[in-house]
Amino acid sequence: MSARHPGSHVAAGSDDSNDDGEDLPTVRPYAVAGGRRAPSATELPLEALVQALSTPLTGMTRECRRILELTASGWLSVAELSAHVRLPVPVARVVIGDLQRQGAVRVHAPVLPPADRRSGTADRREWVPTSDRRLLESVLDGISTL
Amino acid sequence: MASAPSETALEAAPTTVKIVIAGGFAVGKTTFIGSLSDIEPLSTEAAMTEHSVGLDDAGGRDRKTTTTVAMDFGRIALPGNLWLYLFGTPGQDRFLFMWDDLVRGAIGAVVLVDTERLEQCFAAVDYFEQRGIPFVVAVNCFDGIARHELDDVREALAVPAHVPVLYTDARARPATKQTLVTLVQMAVQQLAA
Ligand SMILES: Nc1nc2c(ncn2[C@@H]2O[C@H](COP(=O)(O)OP(=O)(O)OP(=O)(O)O)[C@@H](O)[C@H]2O)c(=O)[nH]1
Ligand SMILES: [Mg+2]
């Protein structure tokens, strides 16, 4: 008998409170973000890659300067930048989004399925299979050679 | 703008792919990621949204603040300019909704299991099963000892027949590598199906 199906399920993913960015508190990281709405996880996924197009400019915040330094010689992901600059992911997204708008960085983001399909929470299939078979096979070959 | 990085540095961004490493508290997720990652596993705050909790003790009882959850990850460069990211899930069940960000676009997931605390992986198994996300159940052999038959684990978890259940050792690269190979094979099969 399965121990996993006693009847009461955790409603996985049914918490709808994860709207980004409204009512940002005034703790310091959000001062960095200037209270602006964070680009969504679909617009700037954790694995989106960032590269500097400019050197740090005077007047830029410490975080912006650091991101430009870190990405001057190669790509780094949103997740890595968030960790290195010690900003929570949503705040890092705001800063990176700003840099992108200023033309100071470029972003290479995978195309992901949309974040919010709020119609019918019972069947929220946000995950869409990676349809690129050749990509999967390259990954498989690559891991096999590790 | 002046002094842009050299043109060669601007060439071809790697193609990124990701795999989610899920499982209960202290089941070996970070160790698993570290066994394969090119970089020392990094940790960041995947912030949650606002809660009405006191931020400071000086009477600010109704101030909204943010609970943040640490999430760690590693990166593996693969031939063909491919970067594979391994994202560890925040452990506790109550952060399950945050997983949506992690799994969007992922190849699939490894659910790490400690057979001494089997129930800790139920939420993860439910989550991936409900969404049709390819996943494997990897029993972490603490101290290299398999204490439970895989068939028993499969039965207790009631995972579908097509979901691989295998032993792994979060500290041992050959084992963690094989775990990922099994997952990606499964993802390829699921695509063909
Ligand atoms: N003996 C043994 N110890 C292990 C193994 N895997 C993990 N550990 C230890 O178990 C502890 C927890 O491992 P972590 O990798 O931090 O687990 P985690 O799932 O990332 O933990 P949280 O992020 O806190 O939920 C650490 O002290 C590890 O060294 C294993 O296969 N064998
Ligand atoms: Mg961990």
mmCIF file of C-alpha atoms and ligand atoms in Angstrom:
data_model
loop_
_atom_site.group_PDB
_atom_site.id
_atom_site.type_symbol
_atom_site.label_atom_id
_atom_site.label_comp_id
_atom_site.label_asym_id
_atom_site.label_seq_id
_atom_site.Cartn_x
_atom_site.Cartn_y
_atom_site.Cartn_z
ATOM 1 C CA MET A 1 0.000 0.000 0.000
ATOM 2 C CA SER A 2 1.204 3.480 -0.763
ATOM 3 C CA ALA A 3 2.031 5.796 2.049
ATOM 4 C CA ARG A 4 1.797 8.750 -0.279
ATOM 5 C CA HIS A 5 -1.959 8.902 -0.858
ATOM 6 C CA PRO A 6 -3.644 9.164 2.509
ATOM 7 C CA GLY A 7 -6.182 11.579 1.069
ATOM 8 C CA SER A 8 -4.972 14.981 2.077
ATOM 9 C CA HIS A 9 -2.781 16.501 -0.539
ATOM 10 C CA VAL A 10 -0.645 19.541 -0.327
ATOM 11 C CA ALA A 11 -2.163 21.828 -2.886
ATOM 12 C CA ALA A 12 1.025 22.116 -4.802
ATOM 13 C CA GLY A 13 1.394 25.339 -6.682
ATOM 14 C CA SER A 14 -2.045 26.547 -5.768
ATOM 15 C CA ASP A 15 -0.820 29.463 -3.743
ATOM 16 C CA ASP A 16 -1.707 32.456 -5.792
ATOM 17 C CA SER A 17 0.060 34.967 -3.607
ATOM 18 C CA ASN A 18 3.221 35.061 -5.656
ATOM 19 C CA ASP A 19 2.445 38.119 -7.666
ATOM 20 C CA ASP A 20 5.694 39.886 -8.031
ATOM 21 C CA GLY A 21 6.384 43.303 -6.892
ATOM 22 C CA GLU A 22 3.336 44.893 -5.371
ATOM 23 C CA ASP A 23 3.649 46.513 -2.007
ATOM 24 C CA LEU A 24 7.370 46.116 -1.888
ATOM 25 C CA PRO A 25 8.570 46.634 1.633
ATOM 26 C CA THR A 26 11.112 49.240 2.442
ATOM 27 C CA VAL A 27 13.933 46.963 3.467
ATOM 28 C CA ARG A 28 17.185 47.832 1.825
ATOM 29 C CA PRO A 29 17.154 45.450 -1.146
ATOM 30 C CA TYR A 30 13.915 47.016 -2.224
ATOM 31 C CA ALA A 31 15.453 50.429 -1.968
ATOM 32 C CA VAL A 32 17.959 49.152 -4.488
ATOM 33 C CA ALA A 33 15.093 48.141 -6.692
ATOM 34 C CA GLY A 34 13.504 51.537 -6.168
ATOM 35 C CA GLY A 35 10.103 50.010 -5.574
ATOM 36 C CA ARG A 36 9.753 49.049 -9.179
ATOM 37 C CA ARG A 37 8.058 45.936 -10.352
ATOM 38 C CA ALA A 38 10.398 43.052 -10.992
ATOM 39 C CA PRO A 39 10.521 41.532 -14.444
ATOM 40 C CA SER A 40 8.708 38.229 -14.176
ATOM 41 C CA ALA A 41 10.338 34.844 -13.975
ATOM 42 C CA THR A 42 9.326 34.335 -17.574
ATOM 43 C CA GLU A 43 10.856 37.571 -18.771
ATOM 44 C CA LEU A 44 14.075 37.028 -16.865
ATOM 45 C CA PRO A 45 14.374 33.388 -15.891
ATOM 46 C CA LEU A 46 16.966 32.305 -13.343
ATOM 47 C CA GLU A 47 19.045 30.805 -16.120
ATOM 48 C CA ALA A 48 18.853 33.826 -18.439
ATOM 49 C CA LEU A 49 22.370 34.947 -19.286
ATOM 50 C CA VAL A 50 23.642 38.478 -18.951
ATOM 51 C CA GLN A 51 26.646 40.130 -20.541
ATOM 52 C CA ALA A 52 27.958 43.653 -20.129
ATOM 53 C CA LEU A 53 27.910 45.965 -23.114
ATOM 54 C CA SER A 54 29.338 48.855 -21.176
ATOM 55 C CA THR A 55 31.819 49.532 -18.442
ATOM 56 C CA PRO A 56 30.440 50.875 -15.164
ATOM 57 C CA LEU A 57 29.406 54.497 -15.479
ATOM 58 C CA THR A 58 29.621 57.162 -12.837
ATOM 59 C CA GLY A 59 26.403 57.532 -10.966
ATOM 60 C CA MET A 60 25.555 53.870 -11.200
ATOM 61 C CA THR A 61 24.704 52.052 -8.008
ATOM 62 C CA ARG A 62 27.199 49.691 -6.482
ATOM 63 C CA GLU A 63 25.070 46.746 -7.566
ATOM 64 C CA CYS A 64 24.938 47.889 -11.175
ATOM 65 C CA ARG A 65 28.665 48.451 -11.255
ATOM 66 C CA ARG A 66 29.306 45.039 -9.801
ATOM 67 C CA ILE A 67 27.035 43.336 -12.330
ATOM 68 C CA LEU A 68 28.821 45.071 -15.171
ATOM 69 C CA GLU A 69 32.191 44.030 -13.763
ATOM 70 C CA LEU A 70 31.108 40.430 -13.297
ATOM 71 C CA THR A 71 29.721 40.138 -16.805
ATOM 72 C CA ALA A 72 32.416 42.088 -18.624
ATOM 73 C CA SER A 73 34.334 39.024 -19.714
ATOM 74 C CA GLY A 74 31.563 36.521 -20.214
ATOM 75 C CA TRP A 75 27.988 35.509 -19.600
ATOM 76 C CA LEU A 76 26.545 34.924 -16.150
ATOM 77 C CA SER A 77 23.019 33.892 -15.259
ATOM 78 C CA VAL A 78 20.475 35.915 -13.329
ATOM 79 C CA ALA A 79 20.792 33.329 -10.554
ATOM 80 C CA GLU A 80 24.570 33.698 -10.377
ATOM 81 C CA LEU A 81 24.398 37.485 -10.407
ATOM 82 C CA SER A 82 21.804 37.424 -7.671
ATOM 83 C CA ALA A 83 24.113 35.276 -5.565
ATOM 84 C CA HIS A 84 27.293 37.248 -6.286
ATOM 85 C CA VAL A 85 25.727 40.647 -5.747
ATOM 86 C CA ARG A 86 23.733 39.348 -2.775
ATOM 87 C CA LEU A 87 20.392 40.558 -3.947
ATOM 88 C CA PRO A 88 17.235 38.469 -3.735
ATOM 89 C CA VAL A 89 16.279 37.184 -7.159
ATOM 90 C CA PRO A 90 13.332 39.552 -7.742
ATOM 91 C CA VAL A 91 15.495 42.543 -6.851
ATOM 92 C CA ALA A 92 18.292 41.349 -9.092
ATOM 93 C CA ARG A 93 15.699 41.096 -11.854
ATOM 94 C CA VAL A 94 14.768 44.755 -11.418
ATOM 95 C CA VAL A 95 18.379 45.889 -11.546
ATOM 96 C CA ILE A 96 19.221 43.716 -14.539
ATOM 97 C CA GLY A 97 16.063 44.866 -16.314
ATOM 98 C CA ASP A 98 17.115 48.473 -15.807
ATOM 99 C CA LEU A 99 20.604 47.809 -17.116
ATOM 100 C CA GLN A 100 19.080 46.128 -20.122
ATOM 101 C CA ARG A 101 16.842 49.114 -20.861
ATOM 102 C CA GLN A 102 19.853 51.408 -20.573
ATOM 103 C CA GLY A 103 21.689 49.283 -23.095
ATOM 104 C CA ALA A 104 24.385 48.497 -20.550
ATOM 105 C CA VAL A 105 23.854 44.732 -20.739
ATOM 106 C CA ARG A 106 22.320 42.310 -23.133
ATOM 107 C CA VAL A 107 20.309 39.326 -22.044
ATOM 108 C CA HIS A 108 20.084 35.932 -23.624
ATOM 109 C CA ALA A 109 16.934 34.347 -22.294
ATOM 110 C CA PRO A 110 15.479 31.001 -23.172
ATOM 111 C CA VAL A 111 11.931 31.182 -24.452
ATOM 112 C CA LEU A 112 9.722 29.874 -21.707
ATOM 113 C CA PRO A 113 6.028 29.142 -21.500
ATOM 114 C CA PRO A 114 4.036 32.026 -19.983
ATOM 115 C CA ALA A 115 4.068 32.411 -16.223
ATOM 116 C CA ASP A 116 0.460 33.063 -15.484
ATOM 117 C CA ARG A 117 -2.368 31.026 -16.733
ATOM 118 C CA ARG A 118 -4.770 31.698 -13.969
ATOM 119 C CA SER A 119 -7.732 30.161 -15.721
ATOM 120 C CA GLY A 120 -8.664 27.024 -13.869
ATOM 121 C CA THR A 121 -6.251 26.634 -11.001
ATOM 122 C CA ALA A 122 -7.119 22.948 -10.772
ATOM 123 C CA ASP A 123 -5.128 22.152 -13.856
ATOM 124 C CA ARG A 124 -2.318 24.646 -13.918
ATOM 125 C CA ARG A 125 0.098 22.892 -16.185
ATOM 126 C CA GLU A 126 2.768 25.498 -16.269
ATOM 127 C CA TRP A 127 5.376 23.046 -17.332
ATOM 128 C CA VAL A 128 5.688 22.569 -21.034
ATOM 129 C CA PRO A 129 8.053 19.875 -22.221
ATOM 130 C CA THR A 130 11.318 20.824 -23.781
ATOM 131 C CA SER A 131 10.337 20.066 -27.329
ATOM 132 C CA ASP A 132 13.832 20.238 -28.689
ATOM 133 C CA ARG A 133 14.825 16.622 -29.000
ATOM 134 C CA ARG A 134 18.257 17.376 -30.388
ATOM 135 C CA LEU A 135 18.977 19.649 -27.479
ATOM 136 C CA LEU A 136 18.004 16.911 -25.035
ATOM 137 C CA GLU A 137 20.233 14.454 -26.853
ATOM 138 C CA SER A 138 23.147 16.875 -26.717
ATOM 139 C CA VAL A 139 22.609 17.216 -22.992
ATOM 140 C CA LEU A 140 22.478 13.449 -22.633
ATOM 141 C CA ASP A 141 25.695 12.993 -24.601
ATOM 142 C CA GLY A 142 27.326 15.774 -22.631
ATOM 143 C CA ILE A 143 26.422 14.393 -19.233
ATOM 144 C CA SER A 144 27.556 10.952 -20.306
ATOM 145 C CA THR A 145 31.046 12.274 -20.971
ATOM 146 C CA LEU A 146 31.396 13.936 -17.567
ATOM 147 C CA MET B 1 29.394 53.527 -25.459
ATOM 148 C CA ALA B 2 33.123 53.665 -24.966
ATOM 149 C CA SER B 3 35.294 50.734 -24.012
ATOM 150 C CA ALA B 4 32.893 47.942 -24.790
ATOM 151 C CA PRO B 5 34.190 44.450 -24.194
ATOM 152 C CA SER B 6 35.972 42.932 -27.158
ATOM 153 C CA GLU B 7 33.910 41.614 -30.028
ATOM 154 C CA THR B 8 34.977 38.036 -29.411
ATOM 155 C CA ALA B 9 33.657 38.233 -25.879
ATOM 156 C CA LEU B 10 30.312 39.125 -27.353
ATOM 157 C CA GLU B 11 30.066 35.935 -29.359
ATOM 158 C CA ALA B 12 27.544 33.156 -28.930
ATOM 159 C CA ALA B 13 25.824 32.902 -25.604
ATOM 160 C CA PRO B 14 25.706 29.347 -24.296
ATOM 161 C CA THR B 15 22.420 27.537 -24.581
ATOM 162 C CA THR B 16 21.106 27.023 -21.080
ATOM 163 C CA VAL B 17 19.159 24.059 -19.792
ATOM 164 C CA LYS B 18 18.191 23.212 -16.261
ATOM 165 C CA ILE B 19 17.341 20.313 -14.035
ATOM 166 C CA VAL B 20 15.654 20.655 -10.659
ATOM 167 C CA ILE B 21 16.998 18.778 -7.649
ATOM 168 C CA ALA B 22 14.143 18.346 -5.208
ATOM 169 C CA GLY B 23 13.573 16.527 -1.970
ATOM 170 C CA GLY B 24 13.054 17.028 1.715
ATOM 171 C CA PHE B 25 15.158 18.833 4.261
ATOM 172 C CA ALA B 26 18.813 17.783 4.452
ATOM 173 C CA VAL B 27 18.367 14.928 2.019
ATOM 174 C CA GLY B 28 21.556 15.792 0.163
ATOM 175 C CA LYS B 29 20.415 18.240 -2.519
ATOM 176 C CA THR B 30 23.333 20.632 -2.128
ATOM 177 C CA THR B 31 25.786 17.756 -1.902
ATOM 178 C CA PHE B 32 24.349 16.293 -5.110
ATOM 179 C CA ILE B 33 24.684 19.604 -6.929
ATOM 180 C CA GLY B 34 28.229 20.059 -5.643
ATOM 181 C CA SER B 35 29.281 16.633 -6.880
ATOM 182 C CA LEU B 36 28.742 17.720 -10.483
ATOM 183 C CA SER B 37 28.966 21.486 -10.579
ATOM 184 C CA ASP B 38 31.872 23.301 -12.212
ATOM 185 C CA ILE B 39 31.376 26.126 -9.791
ATOM 186 C CA GLU B 40 31.128 25.898 -6.045
ATOM 187 C CA PRO B 41 27.369 25.658 -5.397
ATOM 188 C CA LEU B 42 25.970 29.141 -4.944
ATOM 189 C CA SER B 43 23.132 30.144 -2.726
ATOM 190 C CA THR B 44 20.745 32.976 -3.324
ATOM 191 C CA GLU B 45 17.546 34.325 -1.893
ATOM 192 C CA ALA B 46 14.560 33.461 -3.964
ATOM 193 C CA ALA B 47 12.383 36.027 -2.281
ATOM 194 C CA MET B 48 8.806 35.410 -1.438
ATOM 195 C CA THR B 49 6.198 38.062 -1.537
ATOM 196 C CA GLU B 50 4.946 40.155 1.287
ATOM 197 C CA HIS B 51 3.692 38.954 4.623
ATOM 198 C CA SER B 52 2.233 41.002 7.386
ATOM 199 C CA VAL B 53 4.849 40.285 9.965
ATOM 200 C CA GLY B 54 6.772 42.670 12.136
ATOM 201 C CA LEU B 55 9.971 43.699 10.456
ATOM 202 C CA ASP B 56 11.460 45.358 13.472
ATOM 203 C CA ASP B 57 10.601 44.902 17.095
ATOM 204 C CA ALA B 58 10.045 48.603 17.656
ATOM 205 C CA GLY B 59 6.328 48.399 17.335
ATOM 206 C CA GLY B 60 6.213 47.928 13.579
ATOM 207 C CA ARG B 61 3.933 44.986 13.998
ATOM 208 C CA ASP B 62 1.876 45.412 10.904
ATOM 209 C CA ARG B 63 4.618 46.286 8.524
ATOM 210 C CA LYS B 64 4.828 44.151 5.512
ATOM 211 C CA THR B 65 8.021 42.306 5.045
ATOM 212 C CA THR B 66 9.358 39.602 2.856
ATOM 213 C CA THR B 67 10.316 36.139 3.794
ATOM 214 C CA THR B 68 13.178 34.968 1.707
ATOM 215 C CA VAL B 69 14.137 31.421 1.043
ATOM 216 C CA ALA B 70 17.596 30.223 0.227
ATOM 217 C CA MET B 71 17.911 28.295 -2.972
ATOM 218 C CA ASP B 72 21.126 26.842 -4.206
ATOM 219 C CA PHE B 73 22.402 25.887 -7.569
ATOM 220 C CA GLY B 74 25.364 24.802 -9.618
ATOM 221 C CA ARG B 75 26.457 24.938 -13.236
ATOM 222 C CA ILE B 76 27.988 22.382 -15.557
ATOM 223 C CA ALA B 77 29.496 23.276 -18.925
ATOM 224 C CA LEU B 78 28.778 20.621 -21.530
ATOM 225 C CA PRO B 79 30.269 20.253 -25.018
ATOM 226 C CA GLY B 80 28.570 22.306 -27.709
ATOM 227 C CA ASN B 81 28.393 25.515 -25.692
ATOM 228 C CA LEU B 82 25.697 24.131 -23.409
ATOM 229 C CA TRP B 83 25.342 25.173 -19.795
ATOM 230 C CA LEU B 84 23.375 22.895 -17.545
ATOM 231 C CA TYR B 85 22.113 24.501 -14.362
ATOM 232 C CA LEU B 86 21.133 22.368 -11.392
ATOM 233 C CA PHE B 87 18.673 24.154 -9.135
ATOM 234 C CA GLY B 88 17.999 22.839 -5.663
ATOM 235 C CA THR B 89 14.490 23.445 -4.403
ATOM 236 C CA PRO B 90 13.874 25.252 -1.174
ATOM 237 C CA GLY B 91 13.203 22.364 1.181
ATOM 238 C CA GLN B 92 9.971 23.046 2.969
ATOM 239 C CA ASP B 93 6.608 22.118 1.532
ATOM 240 C CA ARG B 94 5.174 25.525 2.196
ATOM 241 C CA PHE B 95 7.432 26.936 -0.475
ATOM 242 C CA LEU B 96 6.115 24.607 -3.131
ATOM 243 C CA PHE B 97 4.508 27.406 -5.089
ATOM 244 C CA MET B 98 7.955 28.845 -5.660
ATOM 245 C CA TRP B 99 8.882 25.764 -7.585
ATOM 246 C CA ASP B 100 6.849 26.988 -10.552
ATOM 247 C CA ASP B 101 9.652 29.422 -11.361
ATOM 248 C CA LEU B 102 12.226 26.697 -11.078
ATOM 249 C CA VAL B 103 10.526 24.096 -13.234
ATOM 250 C CA ARG B 104 9.374 26.368 -16.027
ATOM 251 C CA GLY B 105 11.427 25.221 -18.999
ATOM 252 C CA ALA B 106 13.323 22.571 -17.053
ATOM 253 C CA ILE B 107 14.251 19.224 -18.551
ATOM 254 C CA GLY B 108 12.921 17.504 -15.477
ATOM 255 C CA ALA B 109 13.620 16.806 -11.845
ATOM 256 C CA VAL B 110 15.471 14.482 -9.527
ATOM 257 C CA VAL B 111 13.568 13.736 -6.332
ATOM 258 C CA LEU B 112 16.133 12.821 -3.717
ATOM 259 C CA VAL B 113 14.875 10.471 -1.060
ATOM 260 C CA ASP B 114 16.153 9.502 2.341
ATOM 261 C CA THR B 115 14.408 6.230 3.101
ATOM 262 C CA GLU B 116 14.514 6.998 6.808
ATOM 263 C CA ARG B 117 12.246 9.951 6.113
ATOM 264 C CA LEU B 118 10.341 8.840 3.090
ATOM 265 C CA GLU B 119 7.338 11.060 3.722
ATOM 266 C CA GLN B 120 9.466 14.147 3.151
ATOM 267 C CA CYS B 121 9.452 13.557 -0.575
ATOM 268 C CA PHE B 122 5.705 13.069 -1.004
ATOM 269 C CA ALA B 123 5.068 16.686 -1.833
ATOM 270 C CA ALA B 124 7.773 16.686 -4.490
ATOM 271 C CA VAL B 125 6.540 13.480 -6.079
ATOM 272 C CA ASP B 126 2.987 14.853 -6.127
ATOM 273 C CA TYR B 127 4.155 18.108 -7.616
ATOM 274 C CA PHE B 128 6.010 16.600 -10.573
ATOM 275 C CA GLU B 129 3.493 13.854 -11.168
ATOM 276 C CA GLN B 130 0.566 16.269 -11.290
ATOM 277 C CA ARG B 131 2.308 18.395 -13.877
ATOM 278 C CA GLY B 132 3.595 15.591 -16.038
ATOM 279 C CA ILE B 133 7.166 16.715 -15.492
ATOM 280 C CA PRO B 134 9.749 13.989 -16.122
ATOM 281 C CA PHE B 135 11.296 12.955 -12.833
ATOM 282 C CA VAL B 136 13.288 10.161 -11.291
ATOM 283 C CA VAL B 137 13.271 9.076 -7.681
ATOM 284 C CA ALA B 138 16.836 8.777 -6.440
ATOM 285 C CA VAL B 139 17.358 7.057 -3.106
ATOM 286 C CA ASN B 140 20.367 8.670 -1.482
ATOM 287 C CA CYS B 141 22.504 5.936 0.010
ATOM 288 C CA PHE B 142 23.877 7.648 3.062
ATOM 289 C CA ASP B 143 27.174 5.952 3.879
ATOM 290 C CA GLY B 144 26.893 3.915 0.718
ATOM 291 C CA ILE B 145 24.416 1.556 2.304
ATOM 292 C CA ALA B 146 21.140 0.756 0.631
ATOM 293 C CA ARG B 147 18.802 0.055 3.506
ATOM 294 C CA HIS B 148 15.668 -0.446 1.493
ATOM 295 C CA GLU B 149 14.754 -2.334 -1.621
ATOM 296 C CA LEU B 150 13.937 -0.069 -4.507
ATOM 297 C CA ASP B 151 10.708 -1.959 -5.079
ATOM 298 C CA ASP B 152 9.630 -1.131 -1.548
ATOM 299 C CA VAL B 153 10.343 2.531 -2.146
ATOM 300 C CA ARG B 154 8.440 2.428 -5.421
ATOM 301 C CA GLU B 155 5.482 0.853 -3.731
ATOM 302 C CA ALA B 156 5.488 3.209 -0.775
ATOM 303 C CA LEU B 157 5.625 6.217 -3.076
ATOM 304 C CA ALA B 158 3.202 4.760 -5.610
ATOM 305 C CA VAL B 159 5.127 6.281 -8.461
ATOM 306 C CA PRO B 160 3.936 5.372 -11.945
ATOM 307 C CA ALA B 161 5.689 2.450 -13.619
ATOM 308 C CA HIS B 162 7.455 4.665 -16.136
ATOM 309 C CA VAL B 163 9.198 6.673 -13.411
ATOM 310 C CA PRO B 164 12.668 5.298 -12.676
ATOM 311 C CA VAL B 165 13.522 4.599 -9.040
ATOM 312 C CA LEU B 166 17.234 4.212 -8.515
ATOM 313 C CA TYR B 167 19.979 4.393 -5.933
ATOM 314 C CA THR B 168 22.332 7.300 -5.930
ATOM 315 C CA ASP B 169 25.053 8.691 -3.699
ATOM 316 C CA ALA B 170 24.950 12.444 -3.495
ATOM 317 C CA ARG B 171 28.650 12.576 -2.709
ATOM 318 C CA ALA B 172 29.792 10.410 -5.607
ATOM 319 C CA ARG B 173 30.022 11.910 -9.062
ATOM 320 C CA PRO B 174 29.565 8.609 -10.972
ATOM 321 C CA ALA B 175 26.318 8.005 -9.120
ATOM 322 C CA THR B 176 24.949 11.521 -9.506
ATOM 323 C CA LYS B 177 25.971 11.558 -13.159
ATOM 324 C CA GLN B 178 24.096 8.305 -13.749
ATOM 325 C CA THR B 179 21.070 9.799 -12.013
ATOM 326 C CA LEU B 180 21.021 12.707 -14.452
ATOM 327 C CA VAL B 181 21.571 10.393 -17.422
ATOM 328 C CA THR B 182 18.549 8.359 -16.344
ATOM 329 C CA LEU B 183 16.462 11.501 -16.028
ATOM 330 C CA VAL B 184 17.392 12.933 -19.408
ATOM 331 C CA GLN B 185 16.823 9.545 -21.068
ATOM 332 C CA MET B 186 13.402 9.574 -19.542
ATOM 333 C CA ALA B 187 12.735 13.093 -20.785
ATOM 334 C CA VAL B 188 13.703 12.017 -24.312
ATOM 335 C CA GLN B 189 11.382 9.021 -24.088
ATOM 336 C CA GLN B 190 8.542 11.128 -22.766
ATOM 337 C CA LEU B 191 8.998 13.424 -25.745
ATOM 338 C CA ALA B 192 8.742 10.504 -28.139
ATOM 339 C CA ALA B 193 5.645 9.142 -26.396
HETATM 340 N N1 LIG C 1 27.013 10.064 4.770
HETATM 341 C C1 LIG C 1 26.396 10.794 3.846
HETATM 342 N N2 LIG C 1 26.115 12.043 4.155
HETATM 343 C C2 LIG C 1 25.488 12.783 3.230
HETATM 344 C C3 LIG C 1 25.113 12.291 1.960
HETATM 345 N N3 LIG C 1 24.482 13.252 1.286
HETATM 346 C C4 LIG C 1 24.453 14.320 2.101
HETATM 347 N N4 LIG C 1 25.070 14.031 3.260
HETATM 348 C C5 LIG C 1 25.210 14.933 4.404
HETATM 349 O O1 LIG C 1 23.902 15.282 4.842
HETATM 350 C C6 LIG C 1 23.868 16.639 5.215
HETATM 351 C C7 LIG C 1 22.834 17.374 4.412
HETATM 352 O O2 LIG C 1 23.238 17.401 3.057
HETATM 353 P P1 LIG C 1 22.886 18.635 2.112
HETATM 354 O O3 LIG C 1 23.491 18.326 0.786
HETATM 355 O O4 LIG C 1 23.233 19.913 2.749
HETATM 356 O O5 LIG C 1 21.316 18.459 2.063
HETATM 357 P P2 LIG C 1 20.258 19.483 1.475
HETATM 358 O O6 LIG C 1 19.171 18.647 0.929
HETATM 359 O O7 LIG C 1 20.903 20.452 0.570
HETATM 360 O O8 LIG C 1 19.780 20.180 2.799
HETATM 361 P P3 LIG C 1 18.834 21.493 2.926
HETATM 362 O O9 LIG C 1 19.197 22.401 1.801
HETATM 363 O O10 LIG C 1 19.183 22.033 4.269
HETATM 364 O O11 LIG C 1 17.441 20.983 2.864
HETATM 365 C C8 LIG C 1 25.255 17.198 5.011
HETATM 366 O O12 LIG C 1 25.933 17.165 6.237
HETATM 367 C C9 LIG C 1 25.875 16.238 4.029
HETATM 368 O O13 LIG C 1 27.286 16.161 4.185
HETATM 369 C C10 LIG C 1 25.453 10.935 1.655
HETATM 370 O O14 LIG C 1 25.170 10.411 0.605
HETATM 371 N N5 LIG C 1 26.087 10.234 2.650
HETATM 372 MG MG MG C 2 20.810 22.574 0.599
#
